[in-house]
Tab-separated table of C-alpha atoms and ligand atoms in Angstrom:
chain	number	residue	atom	x	y	z
A	73	MET	CA	0.000	0.000	0.000
A	74	PRO	CA	1.259	3.533	-0.656
A	75	ASP	CA	2.030	5.037	2.730
A	76	ASP	CA	0.807	8.618	2.946
A	77	ASP	CA	1.236	8.962	6.682
A	78	ARG	CA	3.168	12.153	7.419
A	79	GLY	CA	2.204	12.332	11.085
A	80	GLY	CA	4.815	13.200	13.683
A	81	ASN	CA	7.438	14.423	11.222
A	82	ASP	CA	7.174	17.557	9.119
A	83	ARG	CA	10.176	16.651	6.899
A	84	ALA	CA	9.313	14.865	3.666
A	85	ASP	CA	11.721	12.031	4.469
A	86	VAL	CA	12.282	9.501	1.682
A	87	THR	CA	14.485	7.112	3.683
A	88	PRO	CA	13.036	3.629	3.056
A	89	VAL	CA	11.055	2.089	5.897
A	90	MET	CA	10.225	-1.541	6.571
A	91	SER	CA	6.882	-1.590	4.805
A	92	ASP	CA	8.238	-0.036	1.579
A	93	LEU	CA	8.349	-2.113	-1.556
A	94	SER	CA	11.221	-1.921	-4.043
A	95	PRO	CA	10.382	0.006	-7.262
A	96	GLU	CA	10.009	-3.355	-9.110
A	97	HIS	CA	7.645	-4.774	-6.497
A	98	GLU	CA	5.678	-1.511	-6.422
A	99	GLN	CA	5.324	-1.578	-10.206
A	100	LEU	CA	4.045	-5.161	-10.018
A	101	ARG	CA	1.643	-4.198	-7.229
A	102	GLU	CA	0.191	-1.388	-9.329
A	103	SER	CA	-0.272	-3.582	-12.379
A	104	VAL	CA	-1.979	-6.375	-10.384
A	105	GLU	CA	-4.140	-3.769	-8.627
A	106	ARG	CA	-5.252	-2.446	-12.038
A	107	PHE	CA	-5.959	-5.963	-13.285
A	108	ALA	CA	-7.910	-6.893	-10.145
A	109	GLN	CA	-10.009	-3.732	-10.247
A	110	ARG	CA	-10.711	-3.791	-13.975
A	111	GLU	CA	-10.875	-7.467	-14.877
A	112	VAL	CA	-11.752	-9.336	-11.679
A	113	ALA	CA	-13.925	-7.048	-9.535
A	114	PRO	CA	-16.712	-6.441	-12.082
A	115	VAL	CA	-17.338	-10.137	-12.865
A	116	ILE	CA	-16.164	-12.311	-9.985
A	117	GLY	CA	-19.414	-12.048	-7.973
A	118	GLY	CA	-21.223	-13.899	-10.787
A	119	PHE	CA	-18.643	-16.714	-10.869
A	120	TYR	CA	-18.932	-16.959	-7.104
A	121	GLU	CA	-22.711	-17.249	-7.141
A	122	ARG	CA	-22.589	-19.843	-9.939
A	123	GLU	CA	-19.716	-21.652	-8.148
A	124	GLU	CA	-17.898	-21.543	-11.459
A	125	PHE	CA	-14.148	-21.651	-12.013
A	126	PRO	CA	-13.046	-18.421	-13.782
A	127	TYR	CA	-10.981	-19.899	-16.642
A	128	GLU	CA	-10.651	-16.648	-18.605
A	129	ILE	CA	-9.371	-14.709	-15.602
A	130	VAL	CA	-6.854	-17.455	-14.839
A	131	ALA	CA	-5.718	-17.430	-18.488
A	132	LYS	CA	-5.159	-13.660	-18.297
A	133	MET	CA	-3.193	-14.088	-15.074
A	134	GLY	CA	-1.099	-16.657	-16.931
A	135	GLU	CA	-0.468	-14.192	-19.767
A	136	MET	CA	0.610	-11.573	-17.200
A	137	GLY	CA	3.194	-14.044	-15.888
A	138	LEU	CA	1.686	-14.222	-12.387
A	139	PHE	CA	1.941	-18.037	-12.231
A	140	GLY	CA	5.684	-17.830	-12.889
A	141	LEU	CA	6.544	-14.864	-10.662
A	142	PRO	CA	9.132	-16.586	-8.408
A	143	ILE	CA	10.394	-19.062	-11.044
A	144	PRO	CA	13.538	-18.359	-13.119
A	145	GLU	CA	13.124	-17.302	-16.739
A	146	ARG	CA	14.913	-20.423	-18.005
A	147	TYR	CA	11.881	-22.443	-16.852
A	148	GLY	CA	9.364	-20.006	-18.337
A	149	GLY	CA	8.976	-17.889	-15.196
A	150	MET	CA	9.353	-14.164	-14.585
A	151	GLY	CA	12.591	-14.468	-12.628
A	152	GLY	CA	11.147	-12.580	-9.663
A	153	ASP	CA	11.079	-13.669	-6.041
A	154	TYR	CA	8.608	-15.012	-3.503
A	155	LEU	CA	7.817	-11.513	-2.213
A	156	ALA	CA	6.606	-10.659	-5.728
A	157	LEU	CA	4.142	-13.553	-5.504
A	158	CYS	CA	3.005	-12.289	-2.084
A	159	VAL	CA	2.472	-8.752	-3.367
A	160	ALA	CA	0.371	-10.088	-6.269
A	161	LEU	CA	-1.673	-12.263	-3.899
A	162	GLU	CA	-2.330	-9.318	-1.603
A	163	GLU	CA	-3.673	-7.185	-4.456
A	164	LEU	CA	-5.856	-9.969	-5.873
A	165	ALA	CA	-7.317	-10.868	-2.476
A	166	ARG	CA	-8.251	-7.210	-1.892
A	167	VAL	CA	-10.868	-7.924	-4.529
A	168	ASP	CA	-11.417	-11.687	-4.451
A	169	SER	CA	-9.962	-14.685	-2.641
A	170	SER	CA	-11.048	-17.467	-5.030
A	171	VAL	CA	-8.798	-16.071	-7.739
A	172	ALA	CA	-6.031	-15.407	-5.217
A	173	ILE	CA	-6.080	-18.960	-3.789
A	174	THR	CA	-6.020	-20.404	-7.312
A	175	LEU	CA	-2.765	-18.489	-7.862
A	176	GLU	CA	-1.384	-19.282	-4.394
A	177	ALA	CA	-1.993	-23.015	-4.750
A	178	GLY	CA	-0.909	-23.061	-8.396
A	179	VAL	CA	2.452	-21.476	-7.633
A	180	GLY	CA	3.131	-22.210	-3.954
A	181	LEU	CA	1.881	-25.802	-3.950
A	182	GLY	CA	1.898	-26.707	-7.651
A	183	ALA	CA	5.048	-25.229	-9.194
A	184	MET	CA	7.341	-24.478	-6.236
A	185	PRO	CA	7.828	-28.089	-5.033
A	186	ILE	CA	8.900	-29.043	-8.561
A	187	TYR	CA	11.214	-26.040	-8.800
A	188	ARG	CA	12.703	-26.630	-5.330
A	189	PHE	CA	12.994	-30.427	-5.302
A	190	GLY	CA	12.398	-31.750	-8.830
A	191	THR	CA	14.979	-33.211	-11.188
A	192	GLU	CA	16.141	-31.069	-14.100
A	193	GLU	CA	13.995	-33.199	-16.394
A	194	GLN	CA	10.878	-32.648	-14.241
A	195	LYS	CA	11.506	-28.899	-14.183
A	196	GLN	CA	11.897	-28.760	-17.980
A	197	ARG	CA	8.849	-30.954	-18.450
A	198	TRP	CA	6.356	-29.179	-16.144
A	199	LEU	CA	7.436	-25.667	-15.157
A	200	PRO	CA	6.958	-23.786	-18.465
A	201	ASP	CA	3.317	-24.922	-18.715
A	202	LEU	CA	2.700	-24.247	-15.009
A	203	CYS	CA	4.210	-20.746	-15.306
A	204	SER	CA	1.982	-19.815	-18.240
A	205	ALA	CA	-1.103	-21.364	-16.551
A	206	THR	CA	-1.542	-23.569	-19.613
A	207	ILE	CA	-1.839	-26.183	-16.895
A	208	LEU	CA	-2.495	-25.877	-13.165
A	209	GLY	CA	-0.613	-27.760	-10.470
A	210	ALA	CA	-1.871	-29.016	-7.101
A	211	PHE	CA	-0.373	-30.557	-3.984
A	212	GLY	CA	-2.166	-33.403	-2.217
A	213	LEU	CA	-1.146	-33.800	1.382
A	214	THR	CA	-4.351	-33.783	3.439
A	215	GLU	CA	-6.325	-37.019	3.755
A	216	PRO	CA	-9.872	-37.670	4.969
A	217	GLY	CA	-8.375	-38.959	8.237
A	218	GLY	CA	-6.532	-35.713	8.999
A	219	GLY	CA	-4.450	-32.794	7.750
A	220	SER	CA	-2.691	-31.359	10.801
A	221	ASP	CA	-0.992	-34.681	11.548
A	222	ALA	CA	0.429	-34.975	8.056
A	223	GLY	CA	2.913	-37.641	9.147
A	224	ALA	CA	-0.050	-40.020	9.556
A	225	THR	CA	-0.426	-40.310	5.779
A	226	ARG	CA	-2.235	-43.512	4.769
A	227	THR	CA	-1.846	-43.259	1.008
A	228	THR	CA	0.758	-45.762	-0.168
A	229	ALA	CA	3.028	-46.058	-3.178
A	230	ARG	CA	4.937	-49.253	-3.929
A	231	LEU	CA	7.526	-49.702	-6.622
A	232	ASP	CA	6.568	-52.361	-9.161
A	233	GLY	CA	9.291	-52.623	-11.794
A	234	ASP	CA	9.756	-49.111	-13.116
A	235	GLU	CA	6.382	-47.832	-11.900
A	236	TRP	CA	4.915	-46.507	-8.658
A	237	VAL	CA	1.545	-48.036	-7.793
A	238	ILE	CA	-0.440	-45.545	-5.707
A	239	ASN	CA	-3.459	-46.336	-3.505
A	240	GLY	CA	-5.324	-44.007	-1.176
A	241	THR	CA	-7.457	-40.890	-0.873
A	242	LYS	CA	-6.645	-37.188	-0.509
A	243	ALA	CA	-9.126	-34.599	0.777
A	244	PHE	CA	-9.726	-30.899	0.054
A	245	ILE	CA	-7.156	-30.514	-2.730
A	246	THR	CA	-7.144	-27.076	-4.414
A	247	ASN	CA	-6.827	-26.861	-8.250
A	248	SER	CA	-6.981	-30.642	-8.556
A	249	GLY	CA	-9.966	-31.107	-10.860
A	250	THR	CA	-10.207	-28.189	-13.277
A	251	ALA	CA	-10.215	-28.712	-17.031
A	252	ILE	CA	-6.645	-27.374	-17.089
A	253	THR	CA	-5.258	-29.302	-14.103
A	254	GLY	CA	-2.045	-30.912	-15.343
A	255	ILE	CA	-0.469	-32.509	-12.285
A	256	VAL	CA	-1.063	-33.277	-8.648
A	257	THR	CA	1.952	-33.997	-6.460
A	258	VAL	CA	0.897	-36.387	-3.692
A	259	THR	CA	2.574	-37.597	-0.549
A	260	ALA	CA	2.542	-41.341	0.039
A	261	VAL	CA	4.119	-43.906	2.338
A	262	THR	CA	6.749	-45.674	0.234
A	263	ARG	CA	7.796	-48.117	2.976
A	264	ARG	CA	7.868	-48.661	6.732
A	265	LEU	CA	11.146	-47.889	8.491
A	266	ASP	CA	12.490	-49.560	11.638
A	267	GLY	CA	9.934	-49.219	14.423
A	268	GLY	CA	7.111	-48.881	11.893
A	269	ARG	CA	7.710	-45.208	11.143
A	270	PRO	CA	6.473	-44.295	7.662
A	271	GLN	CA	8.903	-43.285	4.941
A	272	ILE	CA	7.034	-40.571	3.055
A	273	SER	CA	7.827	-39.588	-0.521
A	274	ALA	CA	6.215	-37.159	-2.950
A	275	ILE	CA	5.167	-38.363	-6.401
A	276	ILE	CA	3.936	-36.397	-9.406
A	277	VAL	CA	0.687	-37.748	-10.846
A	278	PRO	CA	-0.405	-36.327	-14.220
A	279	ALA	CA	-4.124	-35.611	-14.586
A	280	GLY	CA	-5.906	-38.328	-16.514
A	281	THR	CA	-3.655	-41.166	-15.322
A	282	PRO	CA	-5.761	-44.362	-15.142
A	283	GLY	CA	-6.664	-45.168	-11.536
A	284	PHE	CA	-6.619	-41.467	-10.527
A	285	THR	CA	-10.104	-39.993	-10.145
A	286	VAL	CA	-11.375	-36.704	-8.781
A	287	SER	CA	-14.711	-36.173	-7.046
A	288	LYS	CA	-17.061	-33.376	-7.989
A	289	THR	CA	-16.242	-30.088	-6.249
A	290	TYR	CA	-17.123	-29.861	-2.571
A	291	SER	CA	-20.010	-27.667	-1.503
A	292	LYS	CA	-18.006	-25.023	0.408
A	293	VAL	CA	-18.763	-22.072	2.688
A	294	GLY	CA	-16.367	-19.787	0.810
A	295	TRP	CA	-13.799	-19.678	-2.029
A	296	LEU	CA	-16.754	-20.634	-4.228
A	297	ALA	CA	-15.043	-19.781	-7.516
A	298	SER	CA	-12.035	-21.985	-6.713
A	299	ASP	CA	-11.622	-25.711	-7.325
A	300	THR	CA	-11.382	-28.105	-4.346
A	301	ARG	CA	-11.806	-31.876	-4.688
A	302	GLU	CA	-11.312	-35.262	-3.115
A	303	LEU	CA	-8.859	-37.490	-4.986
A	304	SER	CA	-8.848	-41.285	-5.192
A	305	PHE	CA	-5.968	-43.485	-6.245
A	306	ASP	CA	-6.831	-47.049	-7.088
A	307	ASP	CA	-3.771	-48.959	-8.322
A	308	CYS	CA	-2.756	-45.778	-10.091
A	309	ARG	CA	0.516	-46.359	-11.967
A	310	VAL	CA	3.012	-43.621	-12.798
A	311	PRO	CA	6.629	-43.947	-13.993
A	312	ALA	CA	9.289	-44.363	-11.275
A	313	ALA	CA	10.832	-41.169	-12.683
A	314	ASN	CA	7.816	-39.214	-11.323
A	315	LEU	CA	9.261	-39.383	-7.806
A	316	LEU	CA	9.844	-35.778	-6.685
A	317	GLY	CA	13.533	-35.533	-5.791
A	318	GLU	CA	14.722	-38.376	-3.580
A	319	VAL	CA	12.789	-41.211	-2.018
A	320	GLY	CA	11.900	-40.599	1.631
A	321	ARG	CA	12.215	-36.803	1.354
A	322	GLY	CA	8.464	-36.171	1.086
A	323	TYR	CA	8.006	-35.138	4.724
A	324	ALA	CA	10.856	-32.611	4.650
A	325	GLN	CA	9.702	-31.341	1.255
A	326	PHE	CA	6.161	-30.594	2.344
A	327	LEU	CA	7.329	-28.989	5.611
A	328	GLN	CA	9.426	-26.538	3.571
A	329	THR	CA	6.617	-26.087	1.030
A	330	LEU	CA	4.185	-25.260	3.841
A	331	ASP	CA	6.594	-22.824	5.538
A	332	GLU	CA	6.779	-20.845	2.307
A	333	GLY	CA	3.081	-21.288	1.594
A	334	ARG	CA	2.216	-19.779	4.974
A	335	VAL	CA	3.908	-16.531	4.016
A	336	ALA	CA	1.885	-16.500	0.798
A	337	LEU	CA	-1.348	-17.282	2.638
A	338	ALA	CA	-0.545	-14.491	5.112
A	339	ALA	CA	-0.215	-12.068	2.178
A	340	LEU	CA	-3.553	-13.283	0.811
A	341	SER	CA	-5.108	-12.742	4.255
A	342	VAL	CA	-3.715	-9.199	4.391
A	343	GLY	CA	-5.325	-8.556	1.011
A	344	LEU	CA	-8.712	-9.685	2.291
A	345	ALA	CA	-8.276	-7.569	5.440
A	346	GLN	CA	-7.401	-4.563	3.242
A	347	GLY	CA	-10.391	-5.206	0.981
A	348	CYS	CA	-12.616	-4.972	4.067
A	349	ILE	CA	-11.086	-1.564	4.847
A	350	ASP	CA	-11.492	-0.340	1.244
A	351	GLU	CA	-15.165	-1.289	1.129
A	352	SER	CA	-15.926	-0.020	4.638
A	353	LEU	CA	-14.293	3.369	4.052
A	354	ARG	CA	-16.396	3.842	0.934
A	355	TYR	CA	-19.603	2.860	2.713
A	356	LEU	CA	-18.913	5.083	5.741
A	357	GLY	CA	-18.831	8.037	3.356
A	358	GLU	CA	-22.049	7.052	1.552
A	359	ARG	CA	-24.535	5.591	4.015
A	360	GLU	CA	-26.629	7.859	6.205
A	361	ALA	CA	-28.404	7.114	9.478
A	362	PHE	CA	-30.090	9.559	11.878
A	363	GLY	CA	-29.282	12.448	9.520
A	364	HIS	CA	-25.531	11.847	9.431
A	365	LYS	CA	-23.074	9.895	7.330
A	366	ILE	CA	-22.385	6.768	9.375
A	367	GLY	CA	-18.653	7.591	9.107
A	368	GLU	CA	-19.262	10.496	11.481
A	369	TYR	CA	-20.019	8.080	14.321
A	370	GLN	CA	-16.898	7.527	16.344
A	371	VAL	CA	-17.835	3.974	17.241
A	372	LEU	CA	-17.546	3.069	13.543
A	373	GLN	CA	-14.385	5.167	13.110
A	374	PHE	CA	-12.820	3.114	15.900
A	375	LYS	CA	-13.716	-0.075	14.067
A	376	LEU	CA	-11.807	1.241	11.037
A	377	ALA	CA	-8.885	2.263	13.219
A	378	ASP	CA	-8.635	-1.258	14.640
A	379	MET	CA	-8.996	-2.798	11.173
A	380	GLU	CA	-6.186	-0.597	9.846
A	381	ALA	CA	-3.917	-1.359	12.824
A	382	ARG	CA	-4.392	-5.115	12.420
A	383	THR	CA	-3.826	-5.011	8.675
A	384	HIS	CA	-0.704	-2.871	8.911
A	385	THR	CA	0.797	-5.138	11.591
A	386	ALA	CA	0.006	-8.277	9.583
A	387	ARG	CA	1.515	-6.746	6.432
A	388	LEU	CA	4.747	-6.011	8.288
A	389	ALA	CA	4.751	-9.583	9.603
A	390	TYR	CA	4.424	-11.257	6.185
A	391	ARG	CA	6.938	-8.927	4.508
A	392	ASP	CA	9.407	-9.580	7.333
A	393	ALA	CA	8.945	-13.356	6.946
A	394	ALA	CA	9.311	-13.105	3.146
A	395	GLN	CA	12.458	-10.999	3.465
A	396	ARG	CA	13.981	-13.504	5.894
A	397	MET	CA	13.222	-16.294	3.448
A	398	LEU	CA	14.805	-14.366	0.569
A	399	ASN	CA	17.895	-13.552	2.656
A	400	GLY	CA	18.367	-17.249	3.458
A	401	ARG	CA	17.684	-16.756	7.165
A	402	PRO	CA	15.537	-19.090	9.288
A	403	PHE	CA	11.914	-18.043	8.844
A	404	LYS	CA	9.761	-20.899	10.166
A	405	LYS	CA	8.659	-18.998	13.285
A	406	HIS	CA	8.118	-15.776	11.356
A	407	ALA	CA	6.045	-17.549	8.695
A	408	ALA	CA	3.848	-19.057	11.435
A	409	ILE	CA	3.498	-15.665	13.165
A	410	ALA	CA	2.585	-13.991	9.869
A	411	LYS	CA	-0.020	-16.657	9.040
A	412	LEU	CA	-1.488	-16.475	12.555
A	413	VAL	CA	-1.839	-12.688	12.808
A	414	ALA	CA	-2.840	-12.169	9.175
A	415	SER	CA	-5.612	-14.784	9.201
A	416	ASP	CA	-6.821	-13.308	12.481
A	417	ALA	CA	-6.843	-9.822	10.932
A	418	ALA	CA	-8.772	-11.103	7.905
A	419	MET	CA	-11.359	-12.848	10.060
A	420	LEU	CA	-11.897	-9.902	12.401
A	421	ASN	CA	-11.951	-7.328	9.603
A	422	ALA	CA	-14.486	-9.381	7.653
A	423	ARG	CA	-16.708	-9.511	10.711
A	424	GLU	CA	-16.433	-5.754	11.311
A	425	ALA	CA	-16.915	-4.843	7.642
A	426	THR	CA	-20.070	-6.962	7.509
A	427	GLN	CA	-21.312	-5.177	10.630
A	428	ILE	CA	-20.603	-1.776	9.082
A	429	PHE	CA	-22.617	-2.732	5.993
A	430	GLY	CA	-25.572	-3.821	8.128
A	431	GLY	CA	-28.098	-5.917	6.197
A	432	TYR	CA	-26.326	-5.323	2.883
A	433	GLY	CA	-23.254	-6.979	4.372
A	434	PHE	CA	-25.217	-10.216	4.631
A	435	MET	CA	-26.087	-10.180	0.921
A	436	ASN	CA	-24.008	-12.269	-1.464
A	437	GLU	CA	-23.985	-9.407	-3.948
A	438	SER	CA	-21.825	-7.259	-1.638
A	439	PRO	CA	-18.070	-7.930	-1.654
A	440	VAL	CA	-17.997	-7.909	2.155
A	441	GLY	CA	-20.466	-10.809	2.177
A	442	ARG	CA	-17.917	-12.721	0.105
A	443	PHE	CA	-15.052	-11.575	2.343
A	444	TYR	CA	-16.966	-12.864	5.369
A	445	ARG	CA	-17.426	-16.304	3.833
A	446	ASP	CA	-13.873	-16.443	2.511
A	447	ALA	CA	-12.106	-15.383	5.726
A	448	LYS	CA	-12.721	-18.455	7.893
A	449	ILE	CA	-10.692	-20.908	5.800
A	450	LEU	CA	-7.620	-18.674	6.281
A	451	GLU	CA	-7.506	-19.863	9.906
A	452	ILE	CA	-7.579	-23.494	8.699
A	453	GLY	CA	-5.737	-24.003	5.386
A	454	GLU	CA	-1.968	-24.666	5.208
A	455	GLY	CA	-1.930	-25.274	8.951
A	456	THR	CA	-4.645	-24.257	11.395
A	457	SER	CA	-4.115	-21.424	13.875
A	458	GLU	CA	-3.529	-24.082	16.542
A	459	VAL	CA	-0.781	-25.594	14.387
A	460	GLN	CA	0.813	-22.130	13.947
A	461	ARG	CA	0.820	-21.713	17.734
A	462	MET	CA	2.378	-25.178	18.105
A	463	LEU	CA	5.129	-24.193	15.661
A	464	ILE	CA	5.813	-20.885	17.405
A	465	ALA	CA	5.923	-22.566	20.835
A	466	ARG	CA	8.293	-25.229	19.466
A	467	GLU	CA	10.569	-22.525	18.038
A	468	LEU	CA	10.639	-20.998	21.531
A	469	GLY	CA	12.044	-24.306	22.756
A	470	LEU	CA	8.837	-25.503	24.415
A	471	ARG	CA	7.997	-29.193	24.167
A	472	SER	CA	4.439	-30.522	24.257
A	473	ALA	CA	3.473	-33.055	26.938
A	474	LEU	CA	1.562	-35.018	24.259
B	335	FAD	C1	-10.940	-25.069	0.801
B	335	FAD	C2	-9.781	-25.905	1.251
B	335	FAD	C3	-8.666	-26.035	0.436
B	335	FAD	C4	-7.594	-26.860	0.836
B	335	FAD	N1	-6.535	-27.058	-0.026
B	335	FAD	C5	-5.607	-28.014	0.285
B	335	FAD	C6	-4.594	-28.388	-0.669
B	335	FAD	O1	-4.502	-27.839	-1.773
B	335	FAD	N2	-3.719	-29.388	-0.336
B	335	FAD	C7	-3.788	-30.030	0.879
B	335	FAD	O2	-2.991	-30.939	1.114
B	335	FAD	N3	-4.725	-29.677	1.815
B	335	FAD	C8	-5.634	-28.696	1.534
B	335	FAD	N4	-6.595	-28.356	2.447
B	335	FAD	C9	-6.613	-29.037	3.733
B	335	FAD	C10	-6.212	-28.154	4.903
B	335	FAD	O3	-4.832	-27.856	4.823
B	335	FAD	C11	-6.591	-28.902	6.174
B	335	FAD	O4	-8.016	-28.832	6.281
B	335	FAD	C12	-5.959	-28.336	7.435
B	335	FAD	O5	-4.569	-28.555	7.419
B	335	FAD	C13	-6.533	-28.962	8.716
B	335	FAD	O6	-6.588	-30.352	8.634
B	335	FAD	P1	-7.966	-31.098	8.971
B	335	FAD	O7	-9.051	-30.427	8.205
B	335	FAD	O8	-7.770	-32.539	8.729
B	335	FAD	O9	-8.202	-30.823	10.504
B	335	FAD	P2	-7.630	-31.727	11.696
B	335	FAD	O10	-6.173	-31.941	11.514
B	335	FAD	O11	-8.492	-32.923	11.851
B	335	FAD	O12	-7.861	-30.758	12.933
B	335	FAD	C14	-9.137	-30.608	13.579
B	335	FAD	C15	-8.981	-29.592	14.714
B	335	FAD	O13	-8.056	-30.110	15.699
B	335	FAD	C16	-7.012	-29.172	15.900
B	335	FAD	N5	-5.788	-29.908	16.202
B	335	FAD	C17	-5.230	-30.925	15.514
B	335	FAD	N6	-4.119	-31.353	16.100
B	335	FAD	C18	-3.941	-30.579	17.205
B	335	FAD	C19	-2.963	-30.541	18.248
B	335	FAD	N7	-1.912	-31.365	18.262
B	335	FAD	N8	-3.110	-29.620	19.229
B	335	FAD	C20	-4.160	-28.772	19.210
B	335	FAD	N9	-5.126	-28.763	18.269
B	335	FAD	C21	-5.013	-29.657	17.282
B	335	FAD	C22	-6.930	-28.378	14.610
B	335	FAD	O14	-6.286	-27.127	14.803
B	335	FAD	C23	-8.402	-28.248	14.257
B	335	FAD	O15	-8.963	-27.211	14.999
B	335	FAD	C24	-7.641	-27.499	2.082
B	335	FAD	C25	-8.747	-27.332	2.927
B	335	FAD	C26	-9.819	-26.572	2.503
B	335	FAD	C27	-11.021	-26.474	3.412
């Protein structure tokens, strides 16, 4: 966000501060803001109500290079960094979260594991199409039996000659069943180690592989214009070469993928929180009650003040976590903090914005109605708020009694 706060200092000081973006990131932010306002905002409500995946919008985002933002140019990406992805997510989610989560999952969960851990051949094979959004990628970790305890994976993959044979079910997988879904990377137990501990590996499954089926989309509370499905693997055979990186590295790979993804989801949450402020500010200046604009009532002004304070703090938290990641410093705790405070800010701001809009806030046609429905999942996806607190406590050296 442009920072026009001159309070407390009468010098026009241009020394960079923590929340500033580089000129390149600011340019990206402005272009995604324009796209979101012009191309997404006017039509997305209809897709949401019809629970329809917005293929044309996704194609345009592909043409803009958004799906390849943090991927090097040699693999068809834009050669930017992870903060660039976060900035784009923030701007999209200011307007709509279904489109933003499609991008977040497509890049953070679809392309990034292949870029980080894949063989050169896998990168050459999949990344150019993922970066252009010719195909979408997904990551299947969660199972019907549980997501937080990801080590309890039940899906199995056994090597039979030069093929993996996969059996099991994955639940709630984003981007997994669209007409342009190209691959789903799934975690599976590839053998039992001494003491019965599972060896978990990640395997790339191309869409359309026999034995791999997707359910129809779930009936969800929010993110209605995004694609979420249950996946079944019934003796599904893929080449041995589809193993992502090394055998037995699946657990470590998804932990790293989720650490990064949390920063991205925090940025998306900040966008939703900011969208609530944008809409509320407009409405405070328009709506009248008891002969006054409702923005003249201090009780509502205080709501906006709290919404702004939460959003600003959460933005600093995700940009700090992203910067640590880019500088090669440990960022696990900071990613968890960012996800925790940003999802909290989104949830609270959505509640307050809906209140400010009164009855209109409860109507699906108003963006704040959508924000309200979309906010809750931010406290659940890519690690619940309880899981973030567990991670933070662990980073403080505390050990659980359980
Ligand atoms: C719309 C949507 C999209 C999703 N997209 C994907 C995707 O693309 N890929 C993917 O793999 N997953 C995806 N998920 C799954 C999501 O990541 C999981 O729902 C989430 O991690 C929580 O897992 P769970 O639902 O199994 O809840 P559970 O793990 O069963 O948790 C239930 C409750 O118990 C709490 N809990 C669990 N363990 C502890 C503990 N030790 N201490 C305290 N509290 C605890 C949790 O915080 C939660 O409140 C998606 C989910 C949704 C709804």
